[in-house]
Amino acid sequence: MKLHPTVASAACAIALLADAVAQTDWARAPLLAHHSHAACAFDVARGQLVLFGGTSSAGRLDATFEWNPLASWRRVTSRHAPAAREGAAAAFDAVRGVVVLFGGRTATGESAETWEWNGVDWQQRSTATNPPIRRLAAMVWQGSRHRTLMFGGRGAGFPELDDTWEYDGVDWTERSPAHRPGERSAPALAWDSARDRVVMFGGSCFALGPCWRMDTWEWDGVDWTDRTAGWPNDPLPRWSHGMAYDDNRGVVVLFGGSDEPGHYKSDTWEWDGIAWTQRTTVHEPIGRLGHGTVWDPVRQQMLVVGGETWTGLASDIWAFDGSDWQVADRGQQPGLYPLPTADAAWDGGRDVVVWFGFGPGYTTETWEWRAGRWHFVDQGNGPAWPDQHRLAWLPPRRHVILHQPATAGSAEQTWDYDGTTWTLLAPAMLPGVTGGFDLALDPRFDRLLLFGGRDIAGQPRSSTWLFDGGEWTMALPANVPPARAGHALALDAPRRRVALFGGRGGGGLLADTWEWDGVSWSQRGPQHAPSAREEHRMVFDCGRRRTVLHGGRDATGYRGDTWEWNGIDWTERGTPTGPPASYWQVLAFDATGHSLLHVVAQNDGTWRYGTIDAAAFEPFGNGCGGSLGTPALAAEFGQLPHAGVDFELALLRLPGTLALAVFGLSRRSWSGGSLPFSLAPFGFPGCALAVSPDFASALPLQNGCGRWTIAIPTAAGLIGCEFHAQAFALDVASPTGLAATPGTTGRVGGR
């Protein structure tokens, strides 16, 4: 039965039924990016690690984050803030209780700005004297002198600096020591409070040609002293390493850095004021440069944050307690390195998005997206070498299935994930793919569909396989798409069709569209279509009833465009922003967040896609009765109300053969009274009318279930309007005598 809510049109003052097409856009999730060369300091007064800026694969960053192990990362918004920058220096002024930040490279070049963070807001300081512009300087707090000390860095262009500056909270003063360490950028400083010496090691000296320093210097507040012993007693040359003073053991600890492009160090050294000693530990972070390094006096440990590794940028935190390294925080999102080594899928049984792939150092990791952020689950489980695999949720098992093709690093395997454990399955047959396939839920909802891919000889295939949770079976439809690999599949659940687009066949890239109905394939002939491409991704947006395609690689290179398939034609969505062009990416639908999740290759972060005028449908209040269980009014297939679309609602756990469906424009008042309106005076104790009954209709029920179709007009003026709904049924087996769903509120969106 269809209900045409003309009262909603009148309430929203709709005069003309214009085309209701909403603007869609991508938005980067406000999570800590994988980064390097961020400004980092430990706020001793508040027990917080403070991090600002840095660089990611998307460019320079302008966010402030704080971390402590009890609350993990927290993005802090403030009224004022420095512009986005990388390579700024930072230190905590323990007397004034502020983090001091200087310099860095912004969009306009190197900076000479001084900023201070007090835990609430950033303040730019104006000083009578200012150091020259620079990035990649080293800075540390020297408590005995109540001064922040800064040395070196890289000025405009490529010249490196050898100047020494002190900041007292009011002004900068350049020091003129008798001895000056050579010019350098990205050295490391640490204040040895027991001996009252600032220790400096290493740095780059590119101004002299590609070179890295391995000298040790100490500053006593007046002059620099060269303490270099030379190889093999000192650490090897390096730059962009980190150092901190362990005041519990009285040593300066050094970690990481690099001595040539692509060479990332993971060694740990200690300086006791006399000599360097290399430490051997059971665990260690993956080698990196450009990481933040601080001493946490609250928990008596040195922390290493983020940085650039050989597998990409990182945002994890490692802690060194003097004996061993341990992971203190995995970061706020999984990493996706520039290889097809990860995938994600919606787990409909647990309402989470499951991500599986390689983490730093090519160790397997499982992450889940829930409540608007990523959560690390475990490490080292599942396939040992994930490569070109695909995930999909299989409703009968209520588990996520992973299929790993046969690759150089792995045999072909099928795995099951129950939310806790990865289990290797043992089907009698396997599809025999070596990559390039795609996987989707079949229109019957009780099996998975696998199509195409490459055979053992590397040639594209045209075979159709089905997996029922136990066995793989090859289907033999009369009509099949041409052989291909690198295509994409997505199930349009309401239409019960799996859409297929593109890929690469024997003759090159393809731009054809096919659909699978559970029995046979049929080619579609849309008027418009994306360019021929491969390695794009597709997912069905349940709320908007659209299959969304993003990215890939066509004849011109990597793509960053977004297209939507409505079952008839393709439409390109011109979005103001979006993920960068890429073809190694992960795309999944977040049903609870009613948006697409996109995790981009090369560590560009997590993006979400949806309409700017977003539709919504949520329950409120409490129902009553429930001899069949808690009554509910739910959107079918996770759909949301959009202008010009039939909005399908499922009536669940209502007894009898007939239900009363109530549609209204208010949840606060009706007929001069307030809502909710108690139905106890009418013989239904504990039950209430939650919405205004502006329109009501009788709907048939069968086995406790029914369907309610609300036909929303194609009117642009309806976008943003709210409506409310509730359903009732007599329930003689319940003490209340009535079964009522909670009230629900919908907001009409555009598509």
PDB file of C-alpha atoms in Angstrom, residues 85-308:
ATOM      1  CA  ARG A  85      52.838  23.389   8.159  1.00  0.00           C
ATOM      2  CA  GLU A  86      55.456  20.677   8.305  1.00  0.00           C
ATOM      3  CA  GLY A  87      58.838  20.624   9.974  1.00  0.00           C
ATOM      4  CA  ALA A  88      57.995  23.050  12.790  1.00  0.00           C
ATOM      5  CA  ALA A  89      59.922  22.691  16.063  1.00  0.00           C
ATOM      6  CA  ALA A  90      58.188  22.411  19.440  1.00  0.00           C
ATOM      7  CA  ALA A  91      59.048  22.148  23.136  1.00  0.00           C
ATOM      8  CA  PHE A  92      57.134  22.455  26.416  1.00  0.00           C
ATOM      9  CA  ASP A  93      57.895  25.485  28.591  1.00  0.00           C
ATOM     10  CA  ALA A  94      57.476  24.002  32.073  1.00  0.00           C
ATOM     11  CA  VAL A  95      57.554  27.399  33.845  1.00  0.00           C
ATOM     12  CA  ARG A  96      54.739  29.021  31.871  1.00  0.00           C
ATOM     13  CA  GLY A  97      52.884  25.772  31.103  1.00  0.00           C
ATOM     14  CA  VAL A  98      52.725  26.240  27.311  1.00  0.00           C
ATOM     15  CA  VAL A  99      53.941  24.404  24.229  1.00  0.00           C
ATOM     16  CA  VAL A 100      56.202  26.677  22.176  1.00  0.00           C
ATOM     17  CA  LEU A 101      56.188  26.184  18.377  1.00  0.00           C
ATOM     18  CA  PHE A 102      58.512  27.865  15.898  1.00  0.00           C
ATOM     19  CA  GLY A 103      58.815  27.958  12.112  1.00  0.00           C
ATOM     20  CA  GLY A 104      58.034  25.149   9.734  1.00  0.00           C
ATOM     21  CA  ARG A 105      57.187  25.173   6.040  1.00  0.00           C
ATOM     22  CA  THR A 106      53.761  26.489   5.031  1.00  0.00           C
ATOM     23  CA  ALA A 107      52.076  26.953   1.654  1.00  0.00           C
ATOM     24  CA  THR A 108      53.980  30.249   1.248  1.00  0.00           C
ATOM     25  CA  GLY A 109      57.385  28.916   2.289  1.00  0.00           C
ATOM     26  CA  GLU A 110      59.450  28.688   5.453  1.00  0.00           C
ATOM     27  CA  SER A 111      58.068  30.513   8.489  1.00  0.00           C
ATOM     28  CA  ALA A 112      59.538  32.561  11.339  1.00  0.00           C
ATOM     29  CA  GLU A 113      56.386  32.571  13.469  1.00  0.00           C
ATOM     30  CA  THR A 114      56.334  31.825  17.188  1.00  0.00           C
ATOM     31  CA  TRP A 115      53.143  30.266  18.564  1.00  0.00           C
ATOM     32  CA  GLU A 116      52.139  29.009  22.012  1.00  0.00           C
ATOM     33  CA  TRP A 117      49.530  26.417  22.988  1.00  0.00           C
ATOM     34  CA  ASN A 118      48.046  26.601  26.496  1.00  0.00           C
ATOM     35  CA  GLY A 119      45.759  23.580  26.217  1.00  0.00           C
ATOM     36  CA  VAL A 120      42.801  25.692  25.088  1.00  0.00           C
ATOM     37  CA  ASP A 121      43.958  27.989  22.299  1.00  0.00           C
ATOM     38  CA  TRP A 122      46.923  28.909  20.158  1.00  0.00           C
ATOM     39  CA  GLN A 123      48.413  32.405  20.473  1.00  0.00           C
ATOM     40  CA  GLN A 124      50.889  33.923  18.033  1.00  0.00           C
ATOM     41  CA  ARG A 125      53.645  35.795  19.855  1.00  0.00           C
ATOM     42  CA  SER A 126      55.220  38.998  18.577  1.00  0.00           C
ATOM     43  CA  THR A 127      58.823  39.377  19.692  1.00  0.00           C
ATOM     44  CA  ALA A 128      61.287  42.230  19.296  1.00  0.00           C
ATOM     45  CA  THR A 129      63.894  39.839  17.912  1.00  0.00           C
ATOM     46  CA  ASN A 130      63.087  36.891  15.697  1.00  0.00           C
ATOM     47  CA  PRO A 131      65.186  34.006  14.360  1.00  0.00           C
ATOM     48  CA  PRO A 132      65.308  33.800  10.549  1.00  0.00           C
ATOM     49  CA  ILE A 133      62.763  31.649   8.731  1.00  0.00           C
ATOM     50  CA  ARG A 134      63.400  27.900   8.918  1.00  0.00           C
ATOM     51  CA  ARG A 135      62.030  24.391   9.106  1.00  0.00           C
ATOM     52  CA  LEU A 136      63.479  21.165  10.501  1.00  0.00           C
ATOM     53  CA  ALA A 137      65.167  22.919  13.416  1.00  0.00           C
ATOM     54  CA  ALA A 138      65.659  21.134  16.746  1.00  0.00           C
ATOM     55  CA  MET A 139      64.215  22.573  19.957  1.00  0.00           C
ATOM     56  CA  VAL A 140      64.258  21.573  23.636  1.00  0.00           C
ATOM     57  CA  TRP A 141      63.395  23.055  27.034  1.00  0.00           C
ATOM     58  CA  GLN A 142      66.413  23.697  29.306  1.00  0.00           C
ATOM     59  CA  GLY A 143      64.806  23.867  32.713  1.00  0.00           C
ATOM     60  CA  SER A 144      67.812  25.132  34.636  1.00  0.00           C
ATOM     61  CA  ARG A 145      67.890  28.302  32.535  1.00  0.00           C
ATOM     62  CA  HIS A 146      64.111  28.599  32.047  1.00  0.00           C
ATOM     63  CA  ARG A 147      64.794  28.866  28.330  1.00  0.00           C
ATOM     64  CA  THR A 148      63.739  27.071  25.163  1.00  0.00           C
ATOM     65  CA  LEU A 149      66.836  26.293  23.097  1.00  0.00           C
ATOM     66  CA  MET A 150      66.727  26.041  19.272  1.00  0.00           C
ATOM     67  CA  PHE A 151      69.507  25.020  16.917  1.00  0.00           C
ATOM     68  CA  GLY A 152      69.909  24.879  13.142  1.00  0.00           C
ATOM     69  CA  GLY A 153      67.297  23.974  10.587  1.00  0.00           C
ATOM     70  CA  ARG A 154      66.848  24.663   6.900  1.00  0.00           C
ATOM     71  CA  GLY A 155      66.190  28.182   5.619  1.00  0.00           C
ATOM     72  CA  ALA A 156      64.632  29.387   2.386  1.00  0.00           C
ATOM     73  CA  GLY A 157      65.730  27.272  -0.533  1.00  0.00           C
ATOM     74  CA  PHE A 158      68.176  24.676   0.741  1.00  0.00           C
ATOM     75  CA  PRO A 159      70.760  26.401   2.976  1.00  0.00           C
ATOM     76  CA  GLU A 160      71.202  24.802   6.365  1.00  0.00           C
ATOM     77  CA  LEU A 161      71.809  26.817   9.505  1.00  0.00           C
ATOM     78  CA  ASP A 162      74.234  26.619  12.439  1.00  0.00           C
ATOM     79  CA  ASP A 163      72.811  29.288  14.738  1.00  0.00           C
ATOM     80  CA  THR A 164      71.829  28.888  18.415  1.00  0.00           C
ATOM     81  CA  TRP A 165      68.777  30.724  19.819  1.00  0.00           C
ATOM     82  CA  GLU A 166      67.082  30.946  23.228  1.00  0.00           C
ATOM     83  CA  TYR A 167      63.479  31.956  23.951  1.00  0.00           C
ATOM     84  CA  ASP A 168      62.465  33.127  27.447  1.00  0.00           C
ATOM     85  CA  GLY A 169      58.736  33.537  26.767  1.00  0.00           C
ATOM     86  CA  VAL A 170      59.153  37.217  25.926  1.00  0.00           C
ATOM     87  CA  ASP A 171      61.864  37.461  23.295  1.00  0.00           C
ATOM     88  CA  TRP A 172      64.349  35.443  21.248  1.00  0.00           C
ATOM     89  CA  THR A 173      68.100  35.930  21.823  1.00  0.00           C
ATOM     90  CA  GLU A 174      70.776  34.671  19.461  1.00  0.00           C
ATOM     91  CA  ARG A 175      73.751  33.201  21.311  1.00  0.00           C
ATOM     92  CA  SER A 176      77.350  33.591  20.123  1.00  0.00           C
ATOM     93  CA  PRO A 177      79.258  30.571  21.444  1.00  0.00           C
ATOM     94  CA  ALA A 178      82.984  30.212  20.910  1.00  0.00           C
ATOM     95  CA  HIS A 179      82.406  26.888  19.217  1.00  0.00           C
ATOM     96  CA  ARG A 180      79.665  26.195  16.685  1.00  0.00           C
ATOM     97  CA  PRO A 181      78.561  22.775  15.476  1.00  0.00           C
ATOM     98  CA  GLY A 182      78.394  22.632  11.683  1.00  0.00           C
ATOM     99  CA  GLU A 183      75.241  23.717   9.861  1.00  0.00           C
ATOM    100  CA  ARG A 184      72.527  21.084   9.758  1.00  0.00           C
ATOM    101  CA  SER A 185      68.813  20.393   9.578  1.00  0.00           C
ATOM    102  CA  ALA A 186      66.726  17.811  11.459  1.00  0.00           C
ATOM    103  CA  PRO A 187      69.226  17.056  14.244  1.00  0.00           C
ATOM    104  CA  ALA A 188      67.895  15.934  17.623  1.00  0.00           C
ATOM    105  CA  LEU A 189      68.198  17.661  21.008  1.00  0.00           C
ATOM    106  CA  ALA A 190      67.573  16.409  24.558  1.00  0.00           C
ATOM    107  CA  TRP A 191      68.197  18.082  27.906  1.00  0.00           C
ATOM    108  CA  ASP A 192      70.112  15.918  30.380  1.00  0.00           C
ATOM    109  CA  SER A 193      68.715  17.506  33.564  1.00  0.00           C
ATOM    110  CA  ALA A 194      71.035  15.577  35.900  1.00  0.00           C
ATOM    111  CA  ARG A 195      74.171  16.988  34.255  1.00  0.00           C
ATOM    112  CA  ASP A 196      72.445  20.160  33.002  1.00  0.00           C
ATOM    113  CA  ARG A 197      73.618  19.649  29.439  1.00  0.00           C
ATOM    114  CA  VAL A 198      71.676  19.796  26.187  1.00  0.00           C
ATOM    115  CA  VAL A 199      72.833  16.912  23.990  1.00  0.00           C
ATOM    116  CA  MET A 200      72.698  17.139  20.180  1.00  0.00           C
ATOM    117  CA  PHE A 201      73.326  14.354  17.690  1.00  0.00           C
ATOM    118  CA  GLY A 202      73.396  14.139  13.903  1.00  0.00           C
ATOM    119  CA  GLY A 203      71.404  15.995  11.278  1.00  0.00           C
ATOM    120  CA  SER A 204      71.694  16.503   7.532  1.00  0.00           C
ATOM    121  CA  CYS A 205      74.191  18.698   5.752  1.00  0.00           C
ATOM    122  CA  PHE A 206      72.817  18.767   2.222  1.00  0.00           C
ATOM    123  CA  ALA A 207      74.273  22.231   1.684  1.00  0.00           C
ATOM    124  CA  LEU A 208      77.637  20.439   1.369  1.00  0.00           C
ATOM    125  CA  GLY A 209      76.168  17.814  -0.932  1.00  0.00           C
ATOM    126  CA  PRO A 210      74.186  14.752   0.208  1.00  0.00           C
ATOM    127  CA  CYS A 211      75.566  14.057   3.672  1.00  0.00           C
ATOM    128  CA  TRP A 212      74.453  13.120   7.165  1.00  0.00           C
ATOM    129  CA  ARG A 213      76.256  13.928  10.399  1.00  0.00           C
ATOM    130  CA  MET A 214      77.227  11.557  13.209  1.00  0.00           C
ATOM    131  CA  ASP A 215      78.671  14.014  15.716  1.00  0.00           C
ATOM    132  CA  THR A 216      77.684  14.473  19.364  1.00  0.00           C
ATOM    133  CA  TRP A 217      77.675  17.941  20.939  1.00  0.00           C
ATOM    134  CA  GLU A 218      76.728  19.294  24.373  1.00  0.00           C
ATOM    135  CA  TRP A 219      75.512  22.787  25.296  1.00  0.00           C
ATOM    136  CA  ASP A 220      76.142  24.078  28.836  1.00  0.00           C
ATOM    137  CA  GLY A 221      74.282  27.367  28.439  1.00  0.00           C
ATOM    138  CA  VAL A 222      77.399  29.214  27.249  1.00  0.00           C
ATOM    139  CA  ASP A 223      79.216  27.117  24.672  1.00  0.00           C
ATOM    140  CA  TRP A 224      79.031  23.940  22.592  1.00  0.00           C
ATOM    141  CA  THR A 225      81.489  21.073  23.267  1.00  0.00           C
ATOM    142  CA  ASP A 226      82.189  18.358  20.706  1.00  0.00           C
ATOM    143  CA  ARG A 227      81.834  14.956  22.413  1.00  0.00           C
ATOM    144  CA  THR A 228      82.163  12.846  19.271  1.00  0.00           C
ATOM    145  CA  ALA A 229      84.083   9.587  19.690  1.00  0.00           C
ATOM    146  CA  GLY A 230      83.562   8.359  16.126  1.00  0.00           C
ATOM    147  CA  TRP A 231      82.557   5.042  14.581  1.00  0.00           C
ATOM    148  CA  PRO A 232      82.128   2.313  15.775  1.00  0.00           C
ATOM    149  CA  ASN A 233      81.496   3.793  19.215  1.00  0.00           C
ATOM    150  CA  ASP A 234      78.854   6.306  18.082  1.00  0.00           C
ATOM    151  CA  PRO A 235      75.593   5.785  16.198  1.00  0.00           C
ATOM    152  CA  LEU A 236      75.917   5.868  12.413  1.00  0.00           C
ATOM    153  CA  PRO A 237      75.121   9.119  10.558  1.00  0.00           C
ATOM    154  CA  ARG A 238      71.462  10.099  10.363  1.00  0.00           C
ATOM    155  CA  TRP A 239      68.881  12.872  10.269  1.00  0.00           C
ATOM    156  CA  SER A 240      65.185  13.175  11.218  1.00  0.00           C
ATOM    157  CA  HIS A 241      65.723  10.874  14.198  1.00  0.00           C
ATOM    158  CA  GLY A 242      64.366  11.472  17.677  1.00  0.00           C
ATOM    159  CA  MET A 243      65.877  11.839  21.163  1.00  0.00           C
ATOM    160  CA  ALA A 244      64.536  12.267  24.689  1.00  0.00           C
ATOM    161  CA  TYR A 245      66.036  12.239  28.153  1.00  0.00           C
ATOM    162  CA  ASP A 246      65.017   9.345  30.394  1.00  0.00           C
ATOM    163  CA  ASP A 247      65.099  11.036  33.807  1.00  0.00           C
ATOM    164  CA  ASN A 248      64.378   7.742  35.517  1.00  0.00           C
ATOM    165  CA  ARG A 249      67.639   6.137  34.325  1.00  0.00           C
ATOM    166  CA  GLY A 250      69.669   9.282  33.612  1.00  0.00           C
ATOM    167  CA  VAL A 251      70.363   8.611  29.911  1.00  0.00           C
ATOM    168  CA  VAL A 252      69.501  10.240  26.592  1.00  0.00           C
ATOM    169  CA  VAL A 253      67.704   7.754  24.301  1.00  0.00           C
ATOM    170  CA  LEU A 254      67.971   7.978  20.493  1.00  0.00           C
ATOM    171  CA  PHE A 255      65.767   6.152  18.000  1.00  0.00           C
ATOM    172  CA  GLY A 256      65.480   5.874  14.221  1.00  0.00           C
ATOM    173  CA  GLY A 257      66.248   8.356  11.477  1.00  0.00           C
ATOM    174  CA  SER A 258      67.721   7.884   8.011  1.00  0.00           C
ATOM    175  CA  ASP A 259      71.126   8.122   6.357  1.00  0.00           C
ATOM    176  CA  GLU A 260      69.974   7.942   2.741  1.00  0.00           C
ATOM    177  CA  PRO A 261      66.708   8.109   0.791  1.00  0.00           C
ATOM    178  CA  GLY A 262      64.622   5.007   1.392  1.00  0.00           C
ATOM    179  CA  HIS A 263      66.767   3.778   4.280  1.00  0.00           C
ATOM    180  CA  TYR A 264      64.886   3.893   7.583  1.00  0.00           C
ATOM    181  CA  LYS A 265      66.673   3.063  10.824  1.00  0.00           C
ATOM    182  CA  SER A 266      65.098   1.188  13.738  1.00  0.00           C
ATOM    183  CA  ASP A 267      68.064   1.106  16.153  1.00  0.00           C
ATOM    184  CA  THR A 268      68.015   2.344  19.751  1.00  0.00           C
ATOM    185  CA  TRP A 269      71.006   4.039  21.412  1.00  0.00           C
ATOM    186  CA  GLU A 270      71.677   5.572  24.846  1.00  0.00           C
ATOM    187  CA  TRP A 271      74.070   8.362  25.869  1.00  0.00           C
ATOM    188  CA  ASP A 272      75.123   8.426  29.526  1.00  0.00           C
ATOM    189  CA  GLY A 273      77.258  11.565  29.279  1.00  0.00           C
ATOM    190  CA  ILE A 274      80.404   9.580  28.505  1.00  0.00           C
ATOM    191  CA  ALA A 275      79.647   7.148  25.695  1.00  0.00           C
ATOM    192  CA  TRP A 276      76.932   5.827  23.390  1.00  0.00           C
ATOM    193  CA  THR A 277      75.625   2.275  23.886  1.00  0.00           C
ATOM    194  CA  GLN A 278      73.404   0.459  21.406  1.00  0.00           C
ATOM    195  CA  ARG A 279      70.449  -1.315  22.997  1.00  0.00           C
ATOM    196  CA  THR A 280      69.104  -4.667  21.853  1.00  0.00           C
ATOM    197  CA  THR A 281      65.393  -5.146  22.511  1.00  0.00           C
ATOM    198  CA  VAL A 282      62.911  -7.955  21.921  1.00  0.00           C
ATOM    199  CA  HIS A 283      60.564  -5.630  20.085  1.00  0.00           C
ATOM    200  CA  GLU A 284      61.146  -2.435  18.154  1.00  0.00           C
ATOM    201  CA  PRO A 285      59.157  -0.032  16.015  1.00  0.00           C
ATOM    202  CA  ILE A 286      59.495  -0.315  12.255  1.00  0.00           C
ATOM    203  CA  GLY A 287      62.313   1.927  11.013  1.00  0.00           C
ATOM    204  CA  ARG A 288      61.232   5.501  10.433  1.00  0.00           C
ATOM    205  CA  LEU A 289      62.204   9.148  10.073  1.00  0.00           C
ATOM    206  CA  GLY A 290      60.395  12.387  10.844  1.00  0.00           C
ATOM    207  CA  HIS A 291      58.681  10.927  13.908  1.00  0.00           C
ATOM    208  CA  GLY A 292      57.856  12.852  17.049  1.00  0.00           C
ATOM    209  CA  THR A 293      59.836  11.883  20.157  1.00  0.00           C
ATOM    210  CA  VAL A 294      59.038  12.933  23.731  1.00  0.00           C
ATOM    211  CA  TRP A 295      59.625  11.794  27.308  1.00  0.00           C
ATOM    212  CA  ASP A 296      56.442  11.019  29.242  1.00  0.00           C
ATOM    213  CA  PRO A 297      57.321  11.683  32.904  1.00  0.00           C
ATOM    214  CA  VAL A 298      53.881  10.605  34.074  1.00  0.00           C
ATOM    215  CA  ARG A 299      54.348   7.029  32.876  1.00  0.00           C
ATOM    216  CA  GLN A 300      58.167   7.094  32.809  1.00  0.00           C
ATOM    217  CA  GLN A 301      58.585   6.139  29.170  1.00  0.00           C
ATOM    218  CA  MET A 302      59.841   7.569  25.880  1.00  0.00           C
ATOM    219  CA  LEU A 303      57.223   7.888  23.147  1.00  0.00           C
ATOM    220  CA  VAL A 304      57.778   7.735  19.383  1.00  0.00           C
ATOM    221  CA  VAL A 305      54.887   9.045  17.281  1.00  0.00           C
ATOM    222  CA  GLY A 306      54.171   8.531  13.569  1.00  0.00           C
ATOM    223  CA  GLY A 307      56.806   9.162  10.929  1.00  0.00           C
ATOM    224  CA  GLU A 308      57.727   7.943   7.484  1.00  0.00           C
TER     225      GLU A 308
END
